[in-house]
Coordinates of C-alpha atoms and ligand atoms in Angstrom, one line a residue:
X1 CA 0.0 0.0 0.0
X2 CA 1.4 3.3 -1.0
X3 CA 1.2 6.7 1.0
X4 CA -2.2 8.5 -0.1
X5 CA -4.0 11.5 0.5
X6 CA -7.7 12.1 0.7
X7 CA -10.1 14.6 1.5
X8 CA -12.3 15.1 4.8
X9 CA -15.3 17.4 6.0
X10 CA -16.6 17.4 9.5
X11 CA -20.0 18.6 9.1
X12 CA -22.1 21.4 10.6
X13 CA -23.8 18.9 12.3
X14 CA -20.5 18.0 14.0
X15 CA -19.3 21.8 14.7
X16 CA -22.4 22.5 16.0
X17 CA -22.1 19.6 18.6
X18 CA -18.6 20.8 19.3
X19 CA -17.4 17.2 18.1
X20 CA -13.9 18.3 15.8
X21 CA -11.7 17.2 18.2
X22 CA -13.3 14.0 19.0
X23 CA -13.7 13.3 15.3
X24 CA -10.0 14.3 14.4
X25 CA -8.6 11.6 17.3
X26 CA -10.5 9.0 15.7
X27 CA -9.0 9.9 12.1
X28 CA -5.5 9.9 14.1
X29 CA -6.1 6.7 15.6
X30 CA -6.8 4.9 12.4
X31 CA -3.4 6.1 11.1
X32 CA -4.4 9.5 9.0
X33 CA -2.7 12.5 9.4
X34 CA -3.9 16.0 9.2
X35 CA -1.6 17.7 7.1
X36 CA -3.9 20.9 6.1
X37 CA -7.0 21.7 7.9
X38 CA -8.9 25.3 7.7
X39 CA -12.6 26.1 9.3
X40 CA -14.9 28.1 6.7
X41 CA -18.6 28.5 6.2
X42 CA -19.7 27.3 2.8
X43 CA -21.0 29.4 0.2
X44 CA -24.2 28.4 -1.9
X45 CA -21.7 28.4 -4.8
X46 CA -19.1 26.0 -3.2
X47 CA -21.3 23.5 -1.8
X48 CA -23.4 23.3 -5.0
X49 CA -19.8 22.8 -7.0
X50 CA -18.9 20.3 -4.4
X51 CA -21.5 18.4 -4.9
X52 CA -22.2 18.9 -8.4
X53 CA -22.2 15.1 -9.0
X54 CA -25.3 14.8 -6.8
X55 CA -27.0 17.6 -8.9
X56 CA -30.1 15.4 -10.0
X57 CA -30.3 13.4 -6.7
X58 CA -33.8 14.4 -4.7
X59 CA -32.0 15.0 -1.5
X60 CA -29.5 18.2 -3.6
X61 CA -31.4 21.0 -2.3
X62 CA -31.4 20.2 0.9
X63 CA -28.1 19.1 1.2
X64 CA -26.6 22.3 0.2
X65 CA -28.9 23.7 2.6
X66 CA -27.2 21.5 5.3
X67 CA -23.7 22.2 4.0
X68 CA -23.9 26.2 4.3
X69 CA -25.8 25.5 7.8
X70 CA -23.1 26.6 9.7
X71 CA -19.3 26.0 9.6
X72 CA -17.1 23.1 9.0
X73 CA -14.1 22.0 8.9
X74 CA -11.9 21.0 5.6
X75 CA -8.8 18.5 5.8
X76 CA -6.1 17.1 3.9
X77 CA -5.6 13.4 5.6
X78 CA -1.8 11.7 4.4
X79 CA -1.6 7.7 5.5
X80 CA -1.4 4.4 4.0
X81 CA -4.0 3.7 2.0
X82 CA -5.8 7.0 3.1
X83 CA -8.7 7.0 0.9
X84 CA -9.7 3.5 2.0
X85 CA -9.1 4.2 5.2
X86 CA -10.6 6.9 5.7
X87 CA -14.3 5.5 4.5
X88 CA -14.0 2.7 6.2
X89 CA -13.4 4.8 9.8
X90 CA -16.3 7.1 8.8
X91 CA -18.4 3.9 8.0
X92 CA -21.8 4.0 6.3
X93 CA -23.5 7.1 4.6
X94 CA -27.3 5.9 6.8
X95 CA -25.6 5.7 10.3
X96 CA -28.4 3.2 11.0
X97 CA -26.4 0.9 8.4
X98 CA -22.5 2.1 10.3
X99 CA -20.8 -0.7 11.7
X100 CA -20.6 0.0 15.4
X101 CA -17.4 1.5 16.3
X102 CA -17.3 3.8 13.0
X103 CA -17.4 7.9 13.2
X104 CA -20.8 8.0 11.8
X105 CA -22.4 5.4 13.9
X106 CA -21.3 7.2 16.7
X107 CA -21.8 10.8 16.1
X108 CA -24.0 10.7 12.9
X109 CA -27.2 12.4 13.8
X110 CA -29.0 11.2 10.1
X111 CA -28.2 10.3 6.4
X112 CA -28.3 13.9 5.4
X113 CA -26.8 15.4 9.1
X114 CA -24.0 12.2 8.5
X115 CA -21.0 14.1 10.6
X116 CA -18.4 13.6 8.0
X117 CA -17.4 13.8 4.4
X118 CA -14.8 11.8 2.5
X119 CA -13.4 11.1 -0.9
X120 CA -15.1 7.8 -2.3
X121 CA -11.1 7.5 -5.2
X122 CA -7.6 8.7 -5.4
X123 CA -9.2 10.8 -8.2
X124 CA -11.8 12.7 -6.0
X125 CA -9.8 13.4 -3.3
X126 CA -7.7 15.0 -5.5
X127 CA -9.7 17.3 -7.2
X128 CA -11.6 17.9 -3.9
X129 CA -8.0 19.0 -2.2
X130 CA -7.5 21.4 -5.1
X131 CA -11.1 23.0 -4.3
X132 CA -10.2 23.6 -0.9
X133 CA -6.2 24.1 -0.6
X134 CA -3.4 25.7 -2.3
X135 CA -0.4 23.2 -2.4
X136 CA 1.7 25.8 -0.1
X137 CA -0.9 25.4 2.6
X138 CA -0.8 21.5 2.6
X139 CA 2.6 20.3 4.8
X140 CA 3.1 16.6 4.8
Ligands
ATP201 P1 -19.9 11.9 1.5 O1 -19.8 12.1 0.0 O2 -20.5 13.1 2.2 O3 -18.6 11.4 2.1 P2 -21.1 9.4 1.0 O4 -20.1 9.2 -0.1 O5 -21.2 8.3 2.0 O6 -20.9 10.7 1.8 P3 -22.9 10.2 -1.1 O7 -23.8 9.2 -1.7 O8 -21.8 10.7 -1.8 O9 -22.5 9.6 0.4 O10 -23.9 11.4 -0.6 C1 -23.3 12.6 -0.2 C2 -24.0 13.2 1.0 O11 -25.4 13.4 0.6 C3 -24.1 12.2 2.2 O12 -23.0 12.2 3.0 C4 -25.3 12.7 2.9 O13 -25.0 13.9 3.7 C5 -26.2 13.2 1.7 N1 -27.2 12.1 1.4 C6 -26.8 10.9 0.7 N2 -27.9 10.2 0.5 C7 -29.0 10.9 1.1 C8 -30.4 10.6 1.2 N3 -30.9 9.5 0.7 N4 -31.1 11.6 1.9 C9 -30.5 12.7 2.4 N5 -29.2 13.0 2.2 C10 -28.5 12.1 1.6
MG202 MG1 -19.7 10.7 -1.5

């Protein structure tokens, strides 16, 4: 397994309930790094480009809705295997379906309110880094 980067949100959901820190320790503990991490509130604009892919989906409108609720926070995660890893620490998208022990079976107050985003490919999380970061602010 090589040394990969991927791409992580904690959701408003998870600001709101004060949870970064107790997210971030579980991303540490499975071996990910955060080697660039900034707090912003969402525009319309960047959450709609975000998720452009889920454009058509029912649930769009309201999840943009739930993206600019409030802040979040934005991180670059380094580790073996990172994108991999990183799902499978977050676990399911329904937390009803999380295996127990995962981030959003935990914290995860709904499908939509799911506490945390992350890159499903190598070739997501790239493009997702470079829609958040500048390469001078990411320090591996
Ligand atoms: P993410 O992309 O946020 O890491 P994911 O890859 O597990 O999550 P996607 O299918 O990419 O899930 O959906 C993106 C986000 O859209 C989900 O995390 C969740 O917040 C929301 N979402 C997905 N499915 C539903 C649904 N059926 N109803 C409401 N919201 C949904
Ligand atoms: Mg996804």
């Amino acid at each position: 397994m090589a040394t990969e980067r991927t791409f992580s949100i904690i959701k408003p959901d998870a600001t709101r309930r004060n949870l970064v820190g107790k997210i971030t320790a579980r991303l540490e503990e499975a071996g990910l790094r955060v080697i660039a991490q900034r707090r912003i509130h969402m525009t319309q604009t960047q959450a709609e480009a975000f998720y452009g892919v889920h454009r058509e989906r029912p649930f769009f409108r309201d999840l943009v809705t739930f993206m600019t609720s409030g802040p979040v926070v934005v991180q670059v995660l380094e580790g073996e295997d990172a994108v991999a890893k990183n799902r499978a620490v977050m676990g399911a998208t329904d937390p009803k379906k999380a295996e127990p022990g995962t981030i959003r079976a935990e914290f995860a107050e709904s499908i939509e309110a799911n506490s945390v985003h992350g890159s499903d490919s190598a070739e997501n999380a790239a493009a997702e880094i470079a829609f958040f970061f500048a390469g001078v602010d990411i320090v591996g």
